[in-house]
Short mmCIF file of C-alpha atoms in Angstrom, two decimals:
data_model
loop_
_atom_site.label_atom_id
_atom_site.label_comp_id
_atom_site.label_asym_id
_atom_site.label_seq_id
_atom_site.Cartn_x
_atom_site.Cartn_y
_atom_site.Cartn_z
CA MET A 81 1.49 -17.73 16.00
CA ASN A 82 0.74 -20.59 18.39
CA GLN A 83 -0.76 -18.44 21.10
CA ARG A 84 -4.44 -17.63 21.24
CA GLN A 85 -5.49 -14.34 19.71
CA ALA A 86 -8.80 -12.49 19.51
CA TYR A 87 -9.61 -9.37 17.52
CA ARG A 88 -12.69 -7.17 17.51
CA ALA A 89 -13.62 -4.78 14.71
CA ARG A 90 -16.47 -2.44 13.91
CA TRP A 91 -17.41 -4.90 11.17
CA VAL A 92 -16.36 -8.43 10.32
CA PHE A 93 -17.19 -9.65 6.81
CA PRO A 94 -16.95 -13.48 6.82
CA GLY A 95 -17.13 -13.51 3.03
CA ASP A 96 -19.93 -16.08 2.74
CA GLY A 97 -22.65 -14.43 4.79
CA PRO A 98 -23.85 -11.12 6.23
CA PRO A 99 -21.37 -8.89 8.08
CA LEU A 100 -21.18 -8.93 11.87
CA GLU A 101 -21.27 -5.59 13.65
CA ARG A 102 -18.73 -5.47 16.49
CA GLY A 103 -17.57 -8.87 15.33
CA VAL A 104 -14.83 -10.95 16.90
CA ILE A 105 -12.36 -13.37 15.31
CA GLU A 106 -10.58 -15.89 17.54
CA ILE A 107 -7.36 -17.55 16.35
CA GLU A 108 -5.15 -20.32 17.63
CA ALA A 109 -2.07 -21.89 16.02
CA GLY A 110 -2.63 -19.86 12.86
CA ARG A 111 -6.20 -21.09 12.38
CA ILE A 112 -9.55 -19.42 12.95
CA THR A 113 -11.36 -21.03 15.86
CA ALA A 114 -14.45 -18.79 16.09
CA VAL A 115 -16.19 -15.86 14.39
CA HIS A 116 -19.03 -14.19 16.31
CA ASP A 117 -20.33 -10.96 17.85
CA ARG A 118 -20.21 -11.93 21.54
CA ALA A 119 -18.25 -10.08 24.20
CA VAL A 120 -14.68 -11.33 24.70
CA SER A 121 -12.80 -9.39 27.37
CA ALA A 122 -9.38 -10.37 26.00
CA ALA A 123 -10.15 -9.33 22.43
CA HIS A 124 -7.91 -6.64 21.00
CA ASP A 125 -10.16 -3.89 19.65
CA LEU A 126 -8.90 -2.75 16.25
CA GLY A 127 -11.28 0.21 16.20
CA ASP A 128 -13.13 1.70 13.24
CA VAL A 129 -12.12 -0.99 10.77
CA ALA A 130 -13.56 -3.88 8.82
CA ILE A 131 -11.93 -7.29 8.85
CA VAL A 132 -12.33 -9.14 5.54
CA PRO A 133 -10.89 -12.42 4.25
CA GLY A 134 -7.40 -12.19 2.78
CA LEU A 135 -7.69 -10.91 -0.77
CA VAL A 136 -6.91 -13.15 -3.75
CA ASN A 137 -5.17 -11.71 -6.79
CA ALA A 138 -5.90 -14.45 -9.30
CA HIS A 139 -3.71 -13.06 -12.08
CA THR A 140 -0.51 -11.07 -12.16
CA HIS A 141 2.99 -10.92 -13.66
CA LEU A 142 5.23 -9.79 -10.80
CA GLU A 143 8.35 -9.47 -12.96
CA PHE A 144 7.17 -6.00 -14.04
CA SER A 145 6.56 -4.74 -10.51
CA ASP A 146 9.33 -2.14 -10.71
CA LEU A 147 7.54 -0.17 -13.42
CA LYS A 148 6.47 3.27 -12.24
CA GLN A 149 3.64 3.53 -14.74
CA PRO A 150 1.92 1.28 -17.31
CA ILE A 151 3.74 0.60 -20.56
CA ALA A 152 2.66 2.74 -23.51
CA PRO A 153 1.22 2.77 -26.06
CA ALA A 154 -1.85 0.83 -24.97
CA LEU A 155 -3.12 0.65 -28.54
CA PRO A 156 -2.81 -1.10 -30.82
CA PHE A 157 -2.44 -4.03 -28.43
CA THR A 158 0.36 -5.58 -30.45
CA ASP A 159 2.42 -2.38 -30.04
CA TRP A 160 1.96 -2.73 -26.29
CA ILE A 161 3.20 -6.34 -26.54
CA ARG A 162 6.23 -5.17 -28.54
CA ALA A 163 7.06 -2.62 -25.83
CA LEU A 164 6.52 -5.21 -23.09
CA VAL A 165 8.81 -7.72 -24.80
CA ALA A 166 11.45 -5.01 -25.29
CA ASN A 167 11.24 -4.18 -21.59
CA ARG A 168 11.63 -7.84 -20.64
CA ARG A 169 14.64 -8.30 -22.93
CA SER A 170 16.34 -5.19 -21.57
CA ARG A 171 16.31 -6.44 -17.99
CA ASP A 172 19.40 -7.67 -16.18
CA ALA A 173 18.83 -11.37 -15.64
CA SER A 174 20.19 -11.03 -12.10
CA THR A 175 17.63 -8.41 -11.14
CA SER A 176 14.08 -9.32 -10.17
CA ALA A 177 11.11 -7.19 -9.20
CA VAL A 178 9.11 -10.25 -8.13
CA ALA A 179 9.89 -9.97 -4.42
CA ALA A 180 8.99 -6.26 -4.38
CA GLY A 181 5.71 -6.96 -6.17
CA LYS A 182 4.82 -9.72 -3.75
CA ARG A 183 5.48 -7.39 -0.80
CA GLU A 184 3.32 -4.69 -2.38
CA ALA A 185 0.46 -7.15 -2.84
CA GLU A 186 0.80 -8.40 0.74
CA ARG A 187 0.83 -4.90 2.21
CA THR A 188 -2.43 -4.14 0.39
CA GLY A 189 -4.30 -7.15 1.74
CA THR A 190 -3.50 -9.98 -0.67
CA THR A 191 -2.75 -13.39 0.85
CA LEU A 192 -2.89 -15.51 -2.32
CA LEU A 193 -1.57 -14.74 -5.80
CA GLY A 194 -1.86 -16.45 -9.17
CA GLU A 195 1.52 -15.56 -10.68
CA ILE A 196 2.58 -16.10 -14.30
CA ALA A 197 6.33 -16.74 -14.06
CA SER A 198 8.80 -16.45 -16.92
CA PRO A 199 11.41 -19.18 -17.46
CA GLY A 200 14.30 -18.82 -15.06
CA TRP A 201 12.26 -17.74 -12.05
CA GLU A 202 13.61 -18.72 -8.64
CA ALA A 203 11.67 -19.76 -5.54
CA VAL A 204 13.72 -17.39 -3.38
CA GLU A 205 11.93 -14.47 -5.09
CA PHE A 206 8.73 -15.44 -3.25
CA PHE A 207 10.25 -15.60 0.24
CA PRO A 208 9.80 -14.99 3.11
CA PRO A 209 6.77 -17.28 2.89
CA ALA A 210 3.83 -15.06 3.85
CA ALA A 211 1.21 -14.97 1.10
CA ARG A 212 0.67 -18.20 -0.80
CA VAL A 213 1.58 -18.13 -4.51
CA VAL A 214 0.41 -20.39 -7.31
CA VAL A 215 3.35 -20.16 -9.72
CA PHE A 216 2.14 -20.78 -13.27
CA GLN A 217 5.12 -21.55 -15.51
CA GLU A 218 4.64 -19.49 -18.69
CA ILE A 219 5.02 -21.60 -21.83
CA LEU A 220 5.51 -20.09 -25.30
CA GLY A 221 5.78 -22.13 -28.47
CA LEU A 222 4.08 -21.35 -31.76
CA ALA A 223 6.71 -23.08 -33.89
CA ALA A 224 6.55 -26.87 -34.20
CA ALA A 225 10.23 -27.13 -33.22
CA GLN A 226 9.43 -25.65 -29.81
CA HIS A 227 7.01 -28.43 -28.86
CA ASP A 228 9.41 -30.86 -27.19
CA PRO A 229 11.64 -28.30 -25.39
CA GLN A 230 8.66 -26.37 -24.02
CA LEU A 231 6.88 -29.52 -22.90
CA ALA A 232 10.09 -30.57 -21.15
CA LEU A 233 10.23 -27.16 -19.42
CA ALA A 234 6.67 -27.65 -18.19
CA SER A 235 7.41 -31.14 -16.89
CA GLU A 236 10.53 -29.95 -15.10
CA HIS A 237 8.54 -27.17 -13.44
CA LEU A 238 5.99 -29.61 -12.03
CA GLN A 239 8.67 -31.97 -10.75
CA GLN A 240 10.39 -29.40 -8.53
CA PRO A 241 10.61 -30.10 -4.79
CA GLN A 242 7.69 -28.62 -2.91
CA GLN A 243 8.33 -25.22 -1.32
CA ASP A 244 6.48 -23.76 1.63
CA ARG A 245 3.37 -21.86 0.46
CA LEU A 246 4.23 -22.32 -3.24
CA ILE A 247 2.01 -24.34 -5.59
CA TYR A 248 3.06 -25.17 -9.13
CA GLY A 249 0.85 -24.71 -12.19
CA LEU A 250 1.17 -24.27 -15.95
CA SER A 251 0.32 -21.39 -18.27
CA PRO A 252 0.25 -22.03 -22.01
CA HIS A 253 0.41 -18.33 -22.68
CA ALA A 254 -2.23 -17.61 -25.34
CA PRO A 255 -3.64 -18.92 -28.64
CA TYR A 256 -1.35 -16.57 -30.58
CA SER A 257 1.79 -17.84 -28.83
CA VAL A 258 1.22 -21.59 -28.30
CA ARG A 259 0.67 -24.10 -31.07
CA PRO A 260 -2.55 -26.14 -30.61
CA ALA A 261 -0.67 -29.45 -30.34
CA LEU A 262 1.54 -28.03 -27.57
CA TYR A 263 -1.52 -26.54 -25.88
CA ALA A 264 -3.24 -29.94 -25.88
CA ALA A 265 -0.13 -31.62 -24.46
CA LEU A 266 0.15 -29.02 -21.67
CA VAL A 267 -3.52 -29.44 -20.77
CA GLN A 268 -3.01 -33.20 -20.57
CA LEU A 269 0.05 -32.66 -18.37
CA ALA A 270 -2.03 -30.50 -16.02
CA VAL A 271 -4.70 -33.21 -15.87
CA GLU A 272 -2.12 -35.89 -15.07
CA HIS A 273 -0.50 -33.81 -12.33
CA GLN A 274 -3.81 -32.40 -11.05
CA CYS A 275 -2.27 -28.93 -11.16
CA PRO A 276 -3.95 -25.61 -12.03
CA LEU A 277 -3.64 -24.18 -15.53
CA ALA A 278 -4.06 -20.60 -16.78
CA VAL A 279 -4.36 -19.31 -20.35
CA HIS A 280 -4.86 -15.76 -21.67
CA LEU A 281 -7.95 -16.03 -23.86
CA ALA A 282 -10.28 -13.79 -25.88
CA GLU A 283 -8.32 -10.75 -24.77
CA THR A 284 -8.74 -8.65 -27.94
CA ARG A 285 -10.74 -8.49 -31.15
CA ALA A 286 -7.44 -8.85 -33.00
CA GLU A 287 -6.93 -12.24 -31.34
CA LEU A 288 -10.35 -13.37 -32.59
CA GLU A 289 -9.41 -12.23 -36.10
CA LEU A 290 -6.17 -14.21 -35.96
CA LEU A 291 -7.99 -17.35 -34.86
CA ASN A 292 -10.75 -17.02 -37.39
CA SER A 293 -8.85 -16.00 -40.51
CA GLY A 294 -5.13 -16.00 -39.78
CA SER A 295 -4.90 -12.29 -40.49
CA GLY A 296 -4.57 -8.94 -38.76
CA GLU A 297 -2.11 -7.11 -36.54
CA PHE A 298 -0.95 -10.25 -34.74
CA VAL A 299 0.44 -11.69 -37.99
CA ASP A 300 2.62 -8.62 -38.52
CA MET A 301 3.91 -8.81 -34.94
CA LEU A 302 4.59 -12.55 -35.05
CA CYS A 303 6.43 -12.12 -38.36
CA GLU A 304 8.62 -9.46 -36.74
CA PHE A 305 9.37 -11.87 -33.89
CA GLY A 306 10.28 -14.54 -36.44
CA VAL A 307 7.76 -17.09 -35.17
CA TRP A 308 4.80 -16.80 -37.55
CA ASP A 309 3.70 -20.02 -39.19
CA PRO A 310 0.50 -19.77 -41.28
CA THR A 311 -0.17 -23.47 -40.62
CA ALA A 312 0.10 -23.16 -36.83
CA ILE A 313 -3.50 -22.16 -36.12
CA PRO A 314 -6.32 -24.07 -37.85
CA ALA A 315 -8.63 -21.90 -39.95
CA VAL A 316 -11.89 -20.72 -38.40
CA SER A 317 -10.66 -21.34 -34.86
CA ARG A 318 -12.26 -19.60 -31.88
CA PRO A 319 -11.82 -19.33 -28.09
CA LEU A 320 -14.24 -22.22 -27.56
CA ASP A 321 -11.65 -24.52 -29.16
CA TYR A 322 -9.31 -23.60 -26.28
CA LEU A 323 -11.98 -23.82 -23.59
CA ARG A 324 -13.21 -27.32 -24.44
CA PRO A 325 -9.95 -29.10 -23.52
CA LEU A 326 -10.07 -27.44 -20.08
CA ALA A 327 -13.15 -29.43 -19.11
CA ASP A 328 -10.92 -32.12 -17.58
CA VAL A 329 -8.55 -29.75 -15.73
CA GLU A 330 -9.33 -29.62 -12.02
CA HIS A 331 -8.72 -25.87 -11.76
CA ALA A 332 -8.45 -23.86 -15.00
CA LEU A 333 -8.29 -20.09 -15.42
CA ALA A 334 -9.33 -18.26 -18.59
CA ILE A 335 -7.52 -14.96 -18.15
CA HIS A 336 -9.36 -11.81 -19.30
CA GLY A 337 -12.13 -13.37 -21.42
CA ASN A 338 -13.02 -9.89 -22.68
CA TYR A 339 -14.62 -11.11 -25.91
CA LEU A 340 -16.14 -14.48 -25.07
CA ASP A 341 -19.46 -14.96 -26.89
CA ASP A 342 -22.77 -16.40 -25.72
CA GLU A 343 -21.93 -19.99 -26.68
CA GLU A 344 -18.62 -19.79 -24.83
CA ILE A 345 -20.30 -18.31 -21.77
CA ALA A 346 -22.84 -21.14 -21.87
CA PHE A 347 -19.96 -23.64 -21.99
CA LEU A 348 -18.33 -21.99 -18.99
CA SER A 349 -21.58 -22.04 -17.03
CA ALA A 350 -21.63 -25.83 -17.43
CA HIS A 351 -17.97 -26.14 -16.31
CA PRO A 352 -17.45 -24.46 -12.93
CA ASN A 353 -13.89 -25.81 -12.81
CA ILE A 354 -13.01 -23.04 -15.30
CA THR A 355 -12.85 -19.51 -13.89
CA VAL A 356 -12.75 -16.31 -15.93
CA VAL A 357 -10.30 -13.86 -14.36
CA TYR A 358 -11.34 -10.27 -15.01
CA CYS A 359 -8.73 -7.53 -14.50
CA PRO A 360 -10.86 -4.36 -14.20
CA ARG A 361 -8.31 -1.55 -14.34
CA THR A 362 -6.20 -3.27 -16.99
CA HIS A 363 -9.40 -3.75 -19.01
CA ALA A 364 -10.07 -0.02 -18.70
CA TYR A 365 -6.47 0.90 -19.59
CA PHE A 366 -6.79 -0.82 -22.96
CA GLY A 367 -10.20 0.75 -23.64
CA HIS A 368 -11.94 -2.56 -24.27
CA GLU A 369 -15.64 -2.93 -24.89
CA PRO A 370 -17.63 -3.56 -21.67
CA HIS A 371 -16.60 -6.81 -20.04
CA PRO A 372 -19.36 -9.45 -19.79
CA TRP A 373 -18.54 -10.34 -16.15
CA GLN A 374 -22.02 -9.49 -14.86
CA ARG A 375 -23.67 -11.54 -17.58
CA MET A 376 -21.29 -14.36 -16.75
CA LEU A 377 -22.22 -14.29 -13.08
CA GLN A 378 -25.91 -14.32 -13.93
CA ALA A 379 -25.29 -17.39 -16.11
CA GLY A 380 -23.50 -19.15 -13.25
CA VAL A 381 -19.95 -18.74 -14.58
CA SER A 382 -17.13 -18.66 -12.04
CA VAL A 383 -15.52 -15.19 -12.09
CA ALA A 384 -12.56 -13.92 -10.07
CA ILE A 385 -10.47 -10.74 -10.07
CA GLY A 386 -6.83 -10.01 -10.82
CA THR A 387 -4.64 -6.95 -11.28
CA ASP A 388 -2.51 -8.18 -14.19
CA SER A 389 0.90 -6.49 -14.01
CA ARG A 390 2.20 -2.97 -13.55
CA GLY A 391 2.67 -3.06 -17.30
CA SER A 392 -1.03 -2.21 -17.59
CA ASN A 393 -2.00 -1.19 -14.06
CA PRO A 394 -0.76 1.60 -11.75
CA ASP A 395 -0.35 -0.77 -8.79
CA LEU A 396 -0.95 -4.30 -7.48
CA SER A 397 -3.67 -3.49 -4.96
CA LEU A 398 -6.61 -5.83 -5.33
CA TRP A 399 -8.52 -3.60 -2.91
CA ARG A 400 -8.29 -0.77 -5.43
CA GLU A 401 -9.61 -3.10 -8.11
CA LEU A 402 -12.68 -3.71 -5.95
CA GLN A 403 -13.06 0.00 -5.22
CA PHE A 404 -12.88 0.66 -8.98
CA LEU A 405 -15.63 -1.89 -9.59
CA ARG A 406 -17.80 -0.40 -6.86
CA ARG A 407 -17.36 3.07 -8.34
CA THR A 408 -18.04 1.85 -11.89
CA PHE A 409 -20.90 -0.53 -11.03
CA PRO A 410 -22.62 0.99 -7.94
CA GLU A 411 -25.63 -1.27 -8.39
CA VAL A 412 -23.64 -4.42 -7.54
CA ASP A 413 -23.99 -5.79 -4.00
CA PRO A 414 -20.73 -5.10 -2.07
CA VAL A 415 -20.85 -8.62 -0.61
CA GLU A 416 -20.83 -9.99 -4.17
CA LEU A 417 -17.88 -7.76 -5.04
CA LEU A 418 -16.00 -9.00 -2.00
CA ALA A 419 -16.55 -12.60 -3.12
CA LEU A 420 -14.94 -11.78 -6.50
CA GLY A 421 -11.76 -10.77 -4.71
CA THR A 422 -11.72 -13.51 -2.06
CA ILE A 423 -13.53 -16.87 -2.15
CA ASN A 424 -13.97 -16.91 -5.95
CA GLY A 425 -10.24 -16.50 -6.49
CA ALA A 426 -9.41 -19.03 -3.77
CA ARG A 427 -11.74 -21.54 -5.43
CA ALA A 428 -10.24 -20.82 -8.86
CA LEU A 429 -6.77 -21.59 -7.54
CA GLY A 430 -7.88 -24.67 -5.63
CA LEU A 431 -7.40 -23.26 -2.12
CA ASP A 432 -10.96 -22.50 -1.02
CA GLY A 433 -10.64 -25.17 1.67
CA GLU A 434 -7.86 -23.11 3.25
CA ILE A 435 -8.73 -19.47 2.69
CA GLY A 436 -11.31 -17.19 1.05
CA THR A 437 -13.73 -16.90 3.97
CA LEU A 438 -13.38 -16.23 7.70
CA ARG A 439 -14.67 -19.49 9.12
CA PRO A 440 -13.49 -21.85 11.88
CA GLY A 441 -10.84 -24.29 10.69
CA LYS A 442 -9.50 -22.06 7.94
CA SER A 443 -6.13 -20.38 7.88
CA ALA A 444 -6.14 -17.01 9.64
CA ASP A 445 -5.67 -15.00 6.44
CA MET A 446 -7.35 -11.61 6.60
CA ALA A 447 -7.09 -7.95 5.69
CA VAL A 448 -7.89 -5.02 7.97
CA VAL A 449 -9.60 -2.11 6.21
CA ALA A 450 -9.65 1.33 7.85
CA LEU A 451 -13.12 2.75 7.25
CA ASN A 452 -12.04 6.36 7.81
CA GLU A 453 -15.59 7.64 8.39
CA ALA A 454 -16.80 5.92 5.24
CA ALA A 455 -20.41 5.93 6.49
CA GLY A 456 -20.64 2.16 6.40
CA GLU A 457 -19.62 1.80 2.74
CA LEU A 458 -16.96 -0.91 2.60
CA PHE A 459 -15.53 0.10 -0.77
CA ALA A 460 -15.75 3.88 -0.39
CA PRO A 461 -12.77 5.76 -1.88
CA GLU A 462 -11.48 6.75 1.55
CA THR A 463 -11.19 3.18 2.84
CA GLU A 464 -7.75 1.55 2.75
CA VAL A 465 -6.06 -1.66 3.78
CA THR A 466 -3.90 -0.98 6.83
CA ALA A 467 -2.87 -4.49 7.90
CA THR A 468 -2.63 -8.02 6.51
CA MET A 469 -2.47 -11.32 8.35
CA CYS A 470 -1.26 -14.60 6.81
CA GLY A 471 -1.65 -17.79 8.82
CA GLY A 472 -2.05 -15.89 12.08
CA ASP A 473 1.01 -13.66 11.57
CA TRP A 474 0.82 -9.95 10.81
CA ILE A 475 2.84 -8.93 7.74
CA ALA A 476 5.36 -6.17 8.38
CA ARG A 477 4.52 -3.01 6.48
#
């Protein structure tokens, strides 16, 4: 990693500017030293490929990475949650799919992940240390009696010794699984520790019904789980009530945001520290109404991309998420799509100073995309990630 390296490609996409034809990236000691289109005799020519910044998967749950196909049924959503919980409870505590999921993400170009980790996770699951991981400790606690133990779990998570390429964050799971008082305490803890925080929000219409009137399919499910408390969620609540406390969090992620309304989008546009993480193929799997991500971008909202888990997605390839978006929204500028899967996610997770673009001084994190006669279209179906570099080192495939 300490030796000088230079690579030439048919195209280099810096991520924050126009692509360079026959571009060159120079690297030393794991850092980018130059990006240009000048002749360098020692440059290794990678051929008919594009070099792009390392991809950022801003939201996933790697514990389900051994699933061969998404969990069914997808609808109603609460039945999917029941099946997901049953799957989690059936797992041998000594067996983890996290490491396999991380390797899959790395092989497909991802160099930074926002991971929601269940209690009991172990740092060894994320090693060897190639891609960086922001490990959000998942916190559940709708019952008042869970407040103190869950807050203690969160505090313990943030006080762990630092691990190479691991960053610690918190994830109060969702409005239907975390009591408002616990949510407020977790947000304050994130502010005090200056750590990132992620919350699943406005994911379904049923969630909005629960917040507004305390009724609907979520009540039946929570009763089955033995955690429903009709006093837990104030009447006539809405996602905005969960967004407002995030104004003071340095880096906050609103996961999914499928049903955020105009007022909530306006709030987000005034608070760029909060990023909406859109998971395109998971969104399609559940058959949601069209996601407002384009309207959000036009309003100035920060938007990034994630895969969610294999519980709702066939794989963990962020590249395929971007290809899906290109196929579904052909009018969107490919450079803008690339930003959704690179610099936007890096900024959301607080690492845009390190990765997200190919610029001198940044870590040499990049993905190599075989164009396969794609006629210049970066996200054409035939393109594929064939190599990934993290900090100047190629990841074994």
